[in-house]
mmCIF file with all atom_site columns, C-alpha atoms in Angstrom:
data_model
loop_
_atom_site.group_PDB
_atom_site.id
_atom_site.type_symbol
_atom_site.label_atom_id
_atom_site.label_alt_id
_atom_site.label_comp_id
_atom_site.label_asym_id
_atom_site.label_entity_id
_atom_site.label_seq_id
_atom_site.pdbx_PDB_ins_code
_atom_site.Cartn_x
_atom_site.Cartn_y
_atom_site.Cartn_z
_atom_site.occupancy
_atom_site.B_iso_or_equiv
_atom_site.pdbx_formal_charge
_atom_site.auth_seq_id
_atom_site.auth_comp_id
_atom_site.auth_asym_id
_atom_site.auth_atom_id
_atom_site.pdbx_PDB_model_num
ATOM 1   C CA . MET A 1 1   ? 18.365  -55.763 23.691 1.00 0.00 ? 493 MET A CA 1
ATOM 2   C CA . VAL A 1 2   ? 18.061  -55.754 27.053 1.00 0.00 ? 494 VAL A CA 1
ATOM 3   C CA . SER A 1 3   ? 15.897  -56.729 29.990 1.00 0.00 ? 495 SER A CA 1
ATOM 4   C CA . GLU A 1 4   ? 16.451  -54.805 32.948 1.00 0.00 ? 496 GLU A CA 1
ATOM 5   C CA . LEU A 1 5   ? 17.299  -50.700 32.526 1.00 0.00 ? 497 LEU A CA 1
ATOM 6   C CA . LYS A 1 6   ? 18.923  -48.892 33.965 1.00 0.00 ? 498 LYS A CA 1
ATOM 7   C CA . GLN A 1 7   ? 17.492  -45.527 36.382 1.00 0.00 ? 499 GLN A CA 1
ATOM 8   C CA . PRO A 1 8   ? 19.347  -42.526 36.053 1.00 0.00 ? 500 PRO A CA 1
ATOM 9   C CA . PRO A 1 9   ? 20.134  -40.462 38.878 1.00 0.00 ? 501 PRO A CA 1
ATOM 10  C CA . PHE A 1 10  ? 16.555  -39.032 40.481 1.00 0.00 ? 502 PHE A CA 1
ATOM 11  C CA . LEU A 1 11  ? 16.327  -35.270 40.744 1.00 0.00 ? 503 LEU A CA 1
ATOM 12  C CA . LYS A 1 12  ? 16.995  -33.442 43.434 1.00 0.00 ? 504 LYS A CA 1
ATOM 13  C CA . ALA A 1 13  ? 16.917  -29.402 45.095 1.00 0.00 ? 505 ALA A CA 1
ATOM 14  C CA . GLY A 1 14  ? 20.203  -27.103 42.555 1.00 0.00 ? 506 GLY A CA 1
ATOM 15  C CA . ASP A 1 15  ? 20.063  -30.030 40.030 1.00 0.00 ? 507 ASP A CA 1
ATOM 16  C CA . THR A 1 16  ? 19.422  -28.151 36.220 1.00 0.00 ? 508 THR A CA 1
ATOM 17  C CA . VAL A 1 17  ? 16.454  -29.505 33.479 1.00 0.00 ? 509 VAL A CA 1
ATOM 18  C CA . ALA A 1 18  ? 16.781  -28.188 29.563 1.00 0.00 ? 510 ALA A CA 1
ATOM 19  C CA . ILE A 1 19  ? 14.107  -27.419 27.970 1.00 0.00 ? 511 ILE A CA 1
ATOM 20  C CA . LEU A 1 20  ? 13.979  -28.547 24.100 1.00 0.00 ? 512 LEU A CA 1
ATOM 21  C CA . ALA A 1 21  ? 11.887  -29.268 21.329 1.00 0.00 ? 513 ALA A CA 1
ATOM 22  C CA . PRO A 1 22  ? 12.960  -32.157 18.952 1.00 0.00 ? 514 PRO A CA 1
ATOM 23  C CA . SER A 1 23  ? 9.343   -31.549 17.715 1.00 0.00 ? 515 SER A CA 1
ATOM 24  C CA . GLY A 1 24  ? 6.312   -29.938 16.549 1.00 0.00 ? 516 GLY A CA 1
ATOM 25  C CA . ILE A 1 25  ? 7.136   -25.675 16.323 1.00 0.00 ? 517 ILE A CA 1
ATOM 26  C CA . LEU A 1 26  ? 6.133   -23.832 19.672 1.00 0.00 ? 518 LEU A CA 1
ATOM 27  C CA . LYS A 1 27  ? 6.716   -20.115 17.949 1.00 0.00 ? 519 LYS A CA 1
ATOM 28  C CA . SER A 1 28  ? 3.147   -19.089 19.643 1.00 0.00 ? 520 SER A CA 1
ATOM 29  C CA . ARG A 1 29  ? 4.014   -21.645 23.041 1.00 0.00 ? 521 ARG A CA 1
ATOM 30  C CA . GLU A 1 30  ? 6.450   -19.207 24.950 1.00 0.00 ? 522 GLU A CA 1
ATOM 31  C CA . GLY A 1 31  ? 3.906   -19.043 27.355 1.00 0.00 ? 523 GLY A CA 1
ATOM 32  C CA . GLU A 1 32  ? 3.515   -22.669 28.457 1.00 0.00 ? 524 GLU A CA 1
ATOM 33  C CA . VAL A 1 33  ? 7.743   -22.519 28.201 1.00 0.00 ? 525 VAL A CA 1
ATOM 34  C CA . GLN A 1 34  ? 8.062   -20.466 30.313 1.00 0.00 ? 526 GLN A CA 1
ATOM 35  C CA . TRP A 1 35  ? 4.957   -21.745 33.492 1.00 0.00 ? 527 TRP A CA 1
ATOM 36  C CA . ALA A 1 36  ? 7.348   -24.843 32.613 1.00 0.00 ? 528 ALA A CA 1
ATOM 37  C CA . LYS A 1 37  ? 10.666  -22.317 33.721 1.00 0.00 ? 529 LYS A CA 1
ATOM 38  C CA . ASN A 1 38  ? 8.619   -20.985 36.720 1.00 0.00 ? 530 ASN A CA 1
ATOM 39  C CA . LEU A 1 39  ? 7.215   -24.773 37.634 1.00 0.00 ? 531 LEU A CA 1
ATOM 40  C CA . LEU A 1 40  ? 10.894  -26.039 38.257 1.00 0.00 ? 532 LEU A CA 1
ATOM 41  C CA . LYS A 1 41  ? 12.233  -23.183 39.666 1.00 0.00 ? 533 LYS A CA 1
ATOM 42  C CA . ASP A 1 42  ? 9.566   -23.393 42.279 1.00 0.00 ? 534 ASP A CA 1
ATOM 43  C CA . TRP A 1 43  ? 11.426  -26.490 42.349 1.00 0.00 ? 535 TRP A CA 1
ATOM 44  C CA . GLY A 1 44  ? 14.342  -25.306 43.497 1.00 0.00 ? 536 GLY A CA 1
ATOM 45  C CA . LEU A 1 45  ? 15.724  -26.511 39.745 1.00 0.00 ? 537 LEU A CA 1
ATOM 46  C CA . PHE A 1 46  ? 17.670  -24.300 37.272 1.00 0.00 ? 538 PHE A CA 1
ATOM 47  C CA . VAL A 1 47  ? 16.766  -24.484 33.498 1.00 0.00 ? 539 VAL A CA 1
ATOM 48  C CA . LYS A 1 48  ? 18.672  -24.383 30.192 1.00 0.00 ? 540 LYS A CA 1
ATOM 49  C CA . VAL A 1 49  ? 16.135  -23.428 27.666 1.00 0.00 ? 541 VAL A CA 1
ATOM 50  C CA . GLY A 1 50  ? 17.583  -25.390 24.114 1.00 0.00 ? 542 GLY A CA 1
ATOM 51  C CA . GLU A 1 51  ? 19.339  -21.950 21.841 1.00 0.00 ? 543 GLU A CA 1
ATOM 52  C CA . HIS A 1 52  ? 16.444  -23.429 18.789 1.00 0.00 ? 544 HIS A CA 1
ATOM 53  C CA . VAL A 1 53  ? 13.740  -24.017 20.811 1.00 0.00 ? 545 VAL A CA 1
ATOM 54  C CA . PHE A 1 54  ? 11.396  -20.866 19.163 1.00 0.00 ? 546 PHE A CA 1
ATOM 55  C CA . ASN A 1 55  ? 12.931  -21.388 15.584 1.00 0.00 ? 547 ASN A CA 1
ATOM 56  C CA . LYS A 1 56  ? 9.913   -22.328 12.818 1.00 0.00 ? 548 LYS A CA 1
ATOM 57  C CA . ASN A 1 57  ? 11.240  -24.807 9.915  1.00 0.00 ? 549 ASN A CA 1
ATOM 58  C CA . ASP A 1 58  ? 8.090   -25.706 8.140  1.00 0.00 ? 550 ASP A CA 1
ATOM 59  C CA . HIS A 1 59  ? 6.316   -27.838 10.672 1.00 0.00 ? 551 HIS A CA 1
ATOM 60  C CA . PHE A 1 60  ? 8.862   -28.237 13.551 1.00 0.00 ? 552 PHE A CA 1
ATOM 61  C CA . ALA A 1 61  ? 10.891  -26.403 15.457 1.00 0.00 ? 553 ALA A CA 1
ATOM 62  C CA . GLY A 1 62  ? 14.090  -25.898 13.959 1.00 0.00 ? 554 GLY A CA 1
ATOM 63  C CA . THR A 1 63  ? 15.930  -27.752 10.930 1.00 0.00 ? 555 THR A CA 1
ATOM 64  C CA . ASP A 1 64  ? 16.256  -31.430 11.856 1.00 0.00 ? 556 ASP A CA 1
ATOM 65  C CA . GLU A 1 65  ? 20.244  -30.154 12.684 1.00 0.00 ? 557 GLU A CA 1
ATOM 66  C CA . GLU A 1 66  ? 19.118  -27.374 14.985 1.00 0.00 ? 558 GLU A CA 1
ATOM 67  C CA . ARG A 1 67  ? 16.558  -29.173 17.095 1.00 0.00 ? 559 ARG A CA 1
ATOM 68  C CA . CYS A 1 68  ? 19.488  -32.106 16.347 1.00 0.00 ? 560 CYS A CA 1
ATOM 69  C CA . GLU A 1 69  ? 22.516  -29.855 18.012 1.00 0.00 ? 561 GLU A CA 1
ATOM 70  C CA . ASP A 1 70  ? 19.862  -28.295 20.946 1.00 0.00 ? 562 ASP A CA 1
ATOM 71  C CA . PHE A 1 71  ? 19.659  -32.667 21.828 1.00 0.00 ? 563 PHE A CA 1
ATOM 72  C CA . GLN A 1 72  ? 23.387  -33.310 21.618 1.00 0.00 ? 564 GLN A CA 1
ATOM 73  C CA . LYS A 1 73  ? 24.213  -30.741 23.572 1.00 0.00 ? 565 LYS A CA 1
ATOM 74  C CA . ALA A 1 74  ? 22.099  -31.273 26.561 1.00 0.00 ? 566 ALA A CA 1
ATOM 75  C CA . LEU A 1 75  ? 23.196  -34.437 26.365 1.00 0.00 ? 567 LEU A CA 1
ATOM 76  C CA . ASP A 1 76  ? 26.602  -34.232 27.244 1.00 0.00 ? 568 ASP A CA 1
ATOM 77  C CA . ASP A 1 77  ? 26.213  -31.564 28.619 1.00 0.00 ? 569 ASP A CA 1
ATOM 78  C CA . PRO A 1 78  ? 27.375  -33.057 32.688 1.00 0.00 ? 570 PRO A CA 1
ATOM 79  C CA . SER A 1 79  ? 25.187  -30.070 34.540 1.00 0.00 ? 571 SER A CA 1
ATOM 80  C CA . VAL A 1 80  ? 22.030  -31.694 33.167 1.00 0.00 ? 572 VAL A CA 1
ATOM 81  C CA . LYS A 1 81  ? 20.040  -33.891 34.716 1.00 0.00 ? 573 LYS A CA 1
ATOM 82  C CA . ALA A 1 82  ? 17.199  -34.341 32.056 1.00 0.00 ? 574 ALA A CA 1
ATOM 83  C CA . ILE A 1 83  ? 15.719  -32.971 29.369 1.00 0.00 ? 575 ILE A CA 1
ATOM 84  C CA . TRP A 1 84  ? 12.572  -32.739 29.077 1.00 0.00 ? 576 TRP A CA 1
ATOM 85  C CA . SER A 1 85  ? 10.463  -32.075 26.168 1.00 0.00 ? 577 SER A CA 1
ATOM 86  C CA . ALA A 1 86  ? 8.160   -28.976 25.234 1.00 0.00 ? 578 ALA A CA 1
ATOM 87  C CA . ARG A 1 87  ? 5.815   -30.293 22.761 1.00 0.00 ? 579 ARG A CA 1
ATOM 88  C CA . GLY A 1 88  ? 5.026   -33.567 20.679 1.00 0.00 ? 580 GLY A CA 1
ATOM 89  C CA . GLY A 1 89  ? 3.486   -33.155 17.262 1.00 0.00 ? 581 GLY A CA 1
ATOM 90  C CA . TYR A 1 90  ? 5.965   -34.641 14.622 1.00 0.00 ? 582 TYR A CA 1
ATOM 91  C CA . GLY A 1 91  ? 9.749   -34.775 13.769 1.00 0.00 ? 583 GLY A CA 1
ATOM 92  C CA . THR A 1 92  ? 11.729  -36.789 16.720 1.00 0.00 ? 584 THR A CA 1
ATOM 93  C CA . VAL A 1 93  ? 12.409  -39.987 14.106 1.00 0.00 ? 585 VAL A CA 1
ATOM 94  C CA . ARG A 1 94  ? 14.058  -36.812 11.862 1.00 0.00 ? 586 ARG A CA 1
ATOM 95  C CA . ILE A 1 95  ? 16.727  -36.909 14.292 1.00 0.00 ? 587 ILE A CA 1
ATOM 96  C CA . LEU A 1 96  ? 17.125  -40.315 16.123 1.00 0.00 ? 588 LEU A CA 1
ATOM 97  C CA . ASP A 1 97  ? 19.906  -41.169 13.753 1.00 0.00 ? 589 ASP A CA 1
ATOM 98  C CA . LYS A 1 98  ? 21.714  -37.881 14.493 1.00 0.00 ? 590 LYS A CA 1
ATOM 99  C CA . LEU A 1 99  ? 22.347  -38.356 18.174 1.00 0.00 ? 591 LEU A CA 1
ATOM 100 C CA . ASP A 1 100 ? 25.186  -40.153 19.529 1.00 0.00 ? 592 ASP A CA 1
ATOM 101 C CA . TYR A 1 101 ? 24.660  -41.339 22.861 1.00 0.00 ? 593 TYR A CA 1
ATOM 102 C CA . THR A 1 102 ? 28.302  -41.724 24.383 1.00 0.00 ? 594 THR A CA 1
ATOM 103 C CA . ARG A 1 103 ? 28.207  -39.642 26.566 1.00 0.00 ? 595 ARG A CA 1
ATOM 104 C CA . PHE A 1 104 ? 25.018  -39.775 28.199 1.00 0.00 ? 596 PHE A CA 1
ATOM 105 C CA . LYS A 1 105 ? 25.883  -43.765 28.984 1.00 0.00 ? 597 LYS A CA 1
ATOM 106 C CA . GLU A 1 106 ? 28.577  -42.358 31.337 1.00 0.00 ? 598 GLU A CA 1
ATOM 107 C CA . ASN A 1 107 ? 26.317  -39.686 32.867 1.00 0.00 ? 599 ASN A CA 1
ATOM 108 C CA . PRO A 1 108 ? 22.814  -40.999 32.367 1.00 0.00 ? 600 PRO A CA 1
ATOM 109 C CA . LYS A 1 109 ? 19.643  -38.578 32.957 1.00 0.00 ? 601 LYS A CA 1
ATOM 110 C CA . TRP A 1 110 ? 16.117  -38.448 32.563 1.00 0.00 ? 602 TRP A CA 1
ATOM 111 C CA . ILE A 1 111 ? 14.098  -37.825 29.071 1.00 0.00 ? 603 ILE A CA 1
ATOM 112 C CA . ILE A 1 112 ? 10.730  -36.763 29.774 1.00 0.00 ? 604 ILE A CA 1
ATOM 113 C CA . GLY A 1 113 ? 7.594   -36.111 27.060 1.00 0.00 ? 605 GLY A CA 1
ATOM 114 C CA . TYR A 1 114 ? 5.451   -38.125 25.627 1.00 0.00 ? 606 TYR A CA 1
ATOM 115 C CA . SER A 1 115 ? 3.252   -38.200 22.143 1.00 0.00 ? 607 SER A CA 1
ATOM 116 C CA . ASP A 1 116 ? 6.247   -38.020 19.775 1.00 0.00 ? 608 ASP A CA 1
ATOM 117 C CA . ILE A 1 117 ? 8.667   -38.801 22.125 1.00 0.00 ? 609 ILE A CA 1
ATOM 118 C CA . THR A 1 118 ? 7.425   -41.866 21.996 1.00 0.00 ? 610 THR A CA 1
ATOM 119 C CA . ALA A 1 119 ? 10.674  -42.203 19.690 1.00 0.00 ? 611 ALA A CA 1
ATOM 120 C CA . LEU A 1 120 ? 12.940  -41.390 22.103 1.00 0.00 ? 612 LEU A CA 1
ATOM 121 C CA . HIS A 1 121 ? 11.774  -43.432 25.005 1.00 0.00 ? 613 HIS A CA 1
ATOM 122 C CA . ASN A 1 122 ? 12.506  -46.585 22.527 1.00 0.00 ? 614 ASN A CA 1
ATOM 123 C CA . GLN A 1 123 ? 15.670  -45.080 21.366 1.00 0.00 ? 615 GLN A CA 1
ATOM 124 C CA . ILE A 1 124 ? 16.780  -44.994 24.938 1.00 0.00 ? 616 ILE A CA 1
ATOM 125 C CA . HIS A 1 125 ? 15.149  -48.312 26.409 1.00 0.00 ? 617 HIS A CA 1
ATOM 126 C CA . ASN A 1 126 ? 16.837  -50.440 23.715 1.00 0.00 ? 618 ASN A CA 1
ATOM 127 C CA . LEU A 1 127 ? 20.094  -48.059 24.972 1.00 0.00 ? 619 LEU A CA 1
ATOM 128 C CA . GLY A 1 128 ? 19.121  -50.101 28.368 1.00 0.00 ? 620 GLY A CA 1
ATOM 129 C CA . PHE A 1 129 ? 18.041  -47.361 30.201 1.00 0.00 ? 621 PHE A CA 1
ATOM 130 C CA . GLN A 1 130 ? 14.746  -46.010 32.103 1.00 0.00 ? 622 GLN A CA 1
ATOM 131 C CA . SER A 1 131 ? 12.649  -42.728 30.966 1.00 0.00 ? 623 SER A CA 1
ATOM 132 C CA . LEU A 1 132 ? 9.925   -41.243 31.509 1.00 0.00 ? 624 LEU A CA 1
ATOM 133 C CA . HIS A 1 133 ? 6.992   -41.109 30.321 1.00 0.00 ? 625 HIS A CA 1
ATOM 134 C CA . ALA A 1 134 ? 5.163   -37.909 30.666 1.00 0.00 ? 626 ALA A CA 1
ATOM 135 C CA . LEU A 1 135 ? 3.818   -34.374 30.338 1.00 0.00 ? 627 LEU A CA 1
ATOM 136 C CA . MET A 1 136 ? 5.664   -31.500 28.849 1.00 0.00 ? 628 MET A CA 1
ATOM 137 C CA . CYS A 1 137 ? 5.438   -28.324 28.835 1.00 0.00 ? 629 CYS A CA 1
ATOM 138 C CA . VAL A 1 138 ? 2.869   -26.994 26.929 1.00 0.00 ? 630 VAL A CA 1
ATOM 139 C CA . SER A 1 139 ? 0.150   -29.808 28.557 1.00 0.00 ? 631 SER A CA 1
ATOM 140 C CA . LEU A 1 140 ? 0.810   -26.899 31.720 1.00 0.00 ? 632 LEU A CA 1
ATOM 141 C CA . THR A 1 141 ? -1.628  -24.299 32.318 1.00 0.00 ? 633 THR A CA 1
ATOM 142 C CA . LYS A 1 142 ? -1.551  -21.373 34.269 1.00 0.00 ? 634 LYS A CA 1
ATOM 143 C CA . ASP A 1 143 ? -3.625  -22.211 36.691 1.00 0.00 ? 635 ASP A CA 1
ATOM 144 C CA . LEU A 1 144 ? -2.170  -24.927 37.577 1.00 0.00 ? 636 LEU A CA 1
ATOM 145 C CA . ASN A 1 145 ? -4.726  -26.638 40.107 1.00 0.00 ? 637 ASN A CA 1
ATOM 146 C CA . GLU A 1 146 ? -6.594  -27.504 36.799 1.00 0.00 ? 638 GLU A CA 1
ATOM 147 C CA . ILE A 1 147 ? -3.834  -30.186 36.678 1.00 0.00 ? 639 ILE A CA 1
ATOM 148 C CA . GLN A 1 148 ? -2.835  -30.818 40.098 1.00 0.00 ? 640 GLN A CA 1
ATOM 149 C CA . GLU A 1 149 ? -2.261  -34.105 40.289 1.00 0.00 ? 641 GLU A CA 1
ATOM 150 C CA . THR A 1 150 ? -0.504  -34.671 36.708 1.00 0.00 ? 642 THR A CA 1
ATOM 151 C CA . VAL A 1 151 ? 1.550   -31.948 38.247 1.00 0.00 ? 643 VAL A CA 1
ATOM 152 C CA . SER A 1 152 ? 2.364   -34.072 41.976 1.00 0.00 ? 644 SER A CA 1
ATOM 153 C CA . THR A 1 153 ? 2.460   -37.513 40.911 1.00 0.00 ? 645 THR A CA 1
ATOM 154 C CA . PHE A 1 154 ? 5.788   -35.455 37.352 1.00 0.00 ? 646 PHE A CA 1
ATOM 155 C CA . LYS A 1 155 ? 7.154   -34.113 41.096 1.00 0.00 ? 647 LYS A CA 1
ATOM 156 C CA . LEU A 1 156 ? 7.013   -36.746 42.316 1.00 0.00 ? 648 LEU A CA 1
ATOM 157 C CA . ALA A 1 157 ? 8.865   -39.186 39.551 1.00 0.00 ? 649 ALA A CA 1
ATOM 158 C CA . LEU A 1 158 ? 11.533  -36.744 39.168 1.00 0.00 ? 650 LEU A CA 1
ATOM 159 C CA . PHE A 1 159 ? 12.819  -36.493 42.686 1.00 0.00 ? 651 PHE A CA 1
ATOM 160 C CA . GLY A 1 160 ? 12.209  -40.531 42.832 1.00 0.00 ? 652 GLY A CA 1
ATOM 161 C CA . LYS A 1 161 ? 9.256   -40.236 44.812 1.00 0.00 ? 653 LYS A CA 1
ATOM 162 C CA . PRO A 1 162 ? 6.824   -43.543 45.300 1.00 0.00 ? 654 PRO A CA 1
ATOM 163 C CA . LEU A 1 163 ? 3.758   -43.164 43.203 1.00 0.00 ? 655 LEU A CA 1
ATOM 164 C CA . ASN A 1 164 ? 0.490   -45.431 44.018 1.00 0.00 ? 656 ASN A CA 1
ATOM 165 C CA . TYR A 1 165 ? -2.065  -45.542 41.269 1.00 0.00 ? 657 TYR A CA 1
ATOM 166 C CA . VAL A 1 166 ? -5.548  -46.449 41.662 1.00 0.00 ? 658 VAL A CA 1
ATOM 167 C CA . LEU A 1 167 ? -7.835  -48.137 38.258 1.00 0.00 ? 659 LEU A CA 1
ATOM 168 C CA . GLU A 1 168 ? -10.684 -47.737 37.947 1.00 0.00 ? 660 GLU A CA 1
ATOM 169 C CA . GLY A 1 169 ? -11.219 -51.881 36.379 1.00 0.00 ? 661 GLY A CA 1
ATOM 170 C CA . SER A 1 170 ? -12.400 -53.076 33.903 1.00 0.00 ? 662 SER A CA 1
ATOM 171 C CA . ASN A 1 171 ? -14.415 -56.636 32.789 1.00 0.00 ? 663 ASN A CA 1
ATOM 172 C CA . TYR A 1 172 ? -12.004 -56.798 29.762 1.00 0.00 ? 664 TYR A CA 1
ATOM 173 C CA . ASN A 1 173 ? -9.167  -56.931 33.535 1.00 0.00 ? 665 ASN A CA 1
ATOM 174 C CA . ARG A 1 174 ? -7.380  -60.312 33.773 1.00 0.00 ? 666 ARG A CA 1
ATOM 175 C CA . GLU A 1 175 ? -7.054  -60.755 37.720 1.00 0.00 ? 667 GLU A CA 1
ATOM 176 C CA . GLY A 1 176 ? -3.153  -61.351 38.552 1.00 0.00 ? 668 GLY A CA 1
ATOM 177 C CA . ILE A 1 177 ? 0.086   -59.315 39.850 1.00 0.00 ? 669 ILE A CA 1
ATOM 178 C CA . ALA A 1 178 ? 3.056   -58.921 38.145 1.00 0.00 ? 670 ALA A CA 1
ATOM 179 C CA . THR A 1 179 ? 6.491   -56.756 37.951 1.00 0.00 ? 671 THR A CA 1
ATOM 180 C CA . ALA A 1 180 ? 8.697   -56.641 35.397 1.00 0.00 ? 672 ALA A CA 1
ATOM 181 C CA . PRO A 1 181 ? 10.031  -53.044 33.465 1.00 0.00 ? 673 PRO A CA 1
ATOM 182 C CA . LEU A 1 182 ? 7.409   -51.339 31.929 1.00 0.00 ? 674 LEU A CA 1
ATOM 183 C CA . VAL A 1 183 ? 7.636   -49.795 28.495 1.00 0.00 ? 675 VAL A CA 1
ATOM 184 C CA . GLY A 1 184 ? 5.095   -48.605 26.109 1.00 0.00 ? 676 GLY A CA 1
ATOM 185 C CA . GLY A 1 185 ? 4.192   -44.984 24.497 1.00 0.00 ? 677 GLY A CA 1
ATOM 186 C CA . ASN A 1 186 ? 2.439   -43.208 21.942 1.00 0.00 ? 678 ASN A CA 1
ATOM 187 C CA . LEU A 1 187 ? 0.735   -46.866 20.012 1.00 0.00 ? 679 LEU A CA 1
ATOM 188 C CA . THR A 1 188 ? 0.982   -45.104 16.271 1.00 0.00 ? 680 THR A CA 1
ATOM 189 C CA . MET A 1 189 ? 4.851   -44.194 17.688 1.00 0.00 ? 681 MET A CA 1
ATOM 190 C CA . LEU A 1 190 ? 4.954   -47.941 18.526 1.00 0.00 ? 682 LEU A CA 1
ATOM 191 C CA . HIS A 1 191 ? 3.797   -49.210 15.255 1.00 0.00 ? 683 HIS A CA 1
ATOM 192 C CA . THR A 1 192 ? 5.198   -46.902 12.986 1.00 0.00 ? 684 THR A CA 1
ATOM 193 C CA . MET A 1 193 ? 9.012   -47.891 14.563 1.00 0.00 ? 685 MET A CA 1
ATOM 194 C CA . LEU A 1 194 ? 7.781   -51.950 14.259 1.00 0.00 ? 686 LEU A CA 1
ATOM 195 C CA . GLY A 1 195 ? 11.127  -53.300 12.468 1.00 0.00 ? 687 GLY A CA 1
ATOM 196 C CA . SER A 1 196 ? 13.300  -50.449 12.780 1.00 0.00 ? 688 SER A CA 1
ATOM 197 C CA . LYS A 1 197 ? 16.496  -50.062 14.952 1.00 0.00 ? 689 LYS A CA 1
ATOM 198 C CA . THR A 1 198 ? 14.659  -47.905 17.253 1.00 0.00 ? 690 THR A CA 1
ATOM 199 C CA . SER A 1 199 ? 10.844  -50.335 17.526 1.00 0.00 ? 691 SER A CA 1
ATOM 200 C CA . ILE A 1 200 ? 10.191  -51.394 21.109 1.00 0.00 ? 692 ILE A CA 1
ATOM 201 C CA . ASN A 1 201 ? 10.928  -54.414 22.656 1.00 0.00 ? 693 ASN A CA 1
ATOM 202 C CA . THR A 1 202 ? 8.615   -56.814 24.723 1.00 0.00 ? 694 THR A CA 1
ATOM 203 C CA . ALA A 1 203 ? 10.198  -59.590 25.460 1.00 0.00 ? 695 ALA A CA 1
ATOM 204 C CA . GLY A 1 204 ? 9.402   -59.676 29.729 1.00 0.00 ? 696 GLY A CA 1
ATOM 205 C CA . LYS A 1 205 ? 7.528   -56.539 29.764 1.00 0.00 ? 697 LYS A CA 1
ATOM 206 C CA . ILE A 1 206 ? 4.528   -54.486 31.209 1.00 0.00 ? 698 ILE A CA 1
ATOM 207 C CA . LEU A 1 207 ? 3.470   -52.253 28.261 1.00 0.00 ? 699 LEU A CA 1
ATOM 208 C CA . PHE A 1 208 ? 1.544   -49.686 28.001 1.00 0.00 ? 700 PHE A CA 1
ATOM 209 C CA . ILE A 1 209 ? 0.204   -47.653 25.938 1.00 0.00 ? 701 ILE A CA 1
ATOM 210 C CA . GLU A 1 210 ? -1.376  -44.174 25.232 1.00 0.00 ? 702 GLU A CA 1
ATOM 211 C CA . GLU A 1 211 ? -3.553  -42.592 22.170 1.00 0.00 ? 703 GLU A CA 1
ATOM 212 C CA . ILE A 1 212 ? -6.104  -39.671 21.529 1.00 0.00 ? 704 ILE A CA 1
ATOM 213 C CA . GLY A 1 213 ? -8.248  -39.266 18.380 1.00 0.00 ? 705 GLY A CA 1
ATOM 214 C CA . GLU A 1 214 ? -7.948  -42.598 16.455 1.00 0.00 ? 706 GLU A CA 1
ATOM 215 C CA . TYR A 1 215 ? -10.620 -44.548 14.779 1.00 0.00 ? 707 TYR A CA 1
ATOM 216 C CA . LYS A 1 216 ? -10.931 -47.751 17.343 1.00 0.00 ? 708 LYS A CA 1
ATOM 217 C CA . TYR A 1 217 ? -10.544 -50.024 14.145 1.00 0.00 ? 709 TYR A CA 1
ATOM 218 C CA . HIS A 1 218 ? -6.849  -48.114 14.147 1.00 0.00 ? 710 HIS A CA 1
ATOM 219 C CA . ILE A 1 219 ? -6.367  -49.536 17.492 1.00 0.00 ? 711 ILE A CA 1
ATOM 220 C CA . ASP A 1 220 ? -7.707  -52.619 16.625 1.00 0.00 ? 712 ASP A CA 1
ATOM 221 C CA . ARG A 1 221 ? -5.285  -52.789 13.410 1.00 0.00 ? 713 ARG A CA 1
ATOM 222 C CA . MET A 1 222 ? -2.474  -51.381 14.794 1.00 0.00 ? 714 MET A CA 1
ATOM 223 C CA . LEU A 1 223 ? -2.075  -53.743 18.445 1.00 0.00 ? 715 LEU A CA 1
ATOM 224 C CA . GLN A 1 224 ? -2.959  -56.655 15.794 1.00 0.00 ? 716 GLN A CA 1
ATOM 225 C CA . SER A 1 225 ? 0.922   -55.446 14.376 1.00 0.00 ? 717 SER A CA 1
ATOM 226 C CA . LEU A 1 226 ? 2.252   -55.811 18.184 1.00 0.00 ? 718 LEU A CA 1
ATOM 227 C CA . LYS A 1 227 ? 1.742   -59.458 18.682 1.00 0.00 ? 719 LYS A CA 1
#
């Protein structure tokens, strides 16, 4: 396990971003993918969309082989500087063991997403690289003003600009200063991957978690398991 994470190059105008669907179905979400393409183009970026992005196989965006093929092509493509997951759901864990990161290690790029994409973040972190826990294509709305802060911070992160956050305090907070690599993601995913090859390594790191729609006792049980 590594304690320091290497940083892929930040994006600049003229770079290429691949939009992929390693998890759930996108069959009726063509509009959001188009908004994502338009957004990236407005930022001066080129876009490649995975060949099988709009395929359907049960709950997944294509078969495991199709989703893996799209992801592997983007990992190996030297022109692709970032891979943006279109949505979460379920399915990423089914392709993890099929991916070859040989060329990625030589030419690292940003892996972007949240929720089910936590599985990929864990895998990338265990290889020793940074990734970006951020919104996905289906997070977009037609009127970007509704999520302007989210979109703005996403762009700043992609292009390597400083980020500042002001968080509301809590009685549970412990005052202090900590500096360390930041790891984490979806709590359910972190919990279910415990003991696997892609189990999260939190030693000497700051942990963040995101979750939605879970009972409080489910959250407490999963947090106890992460101790």
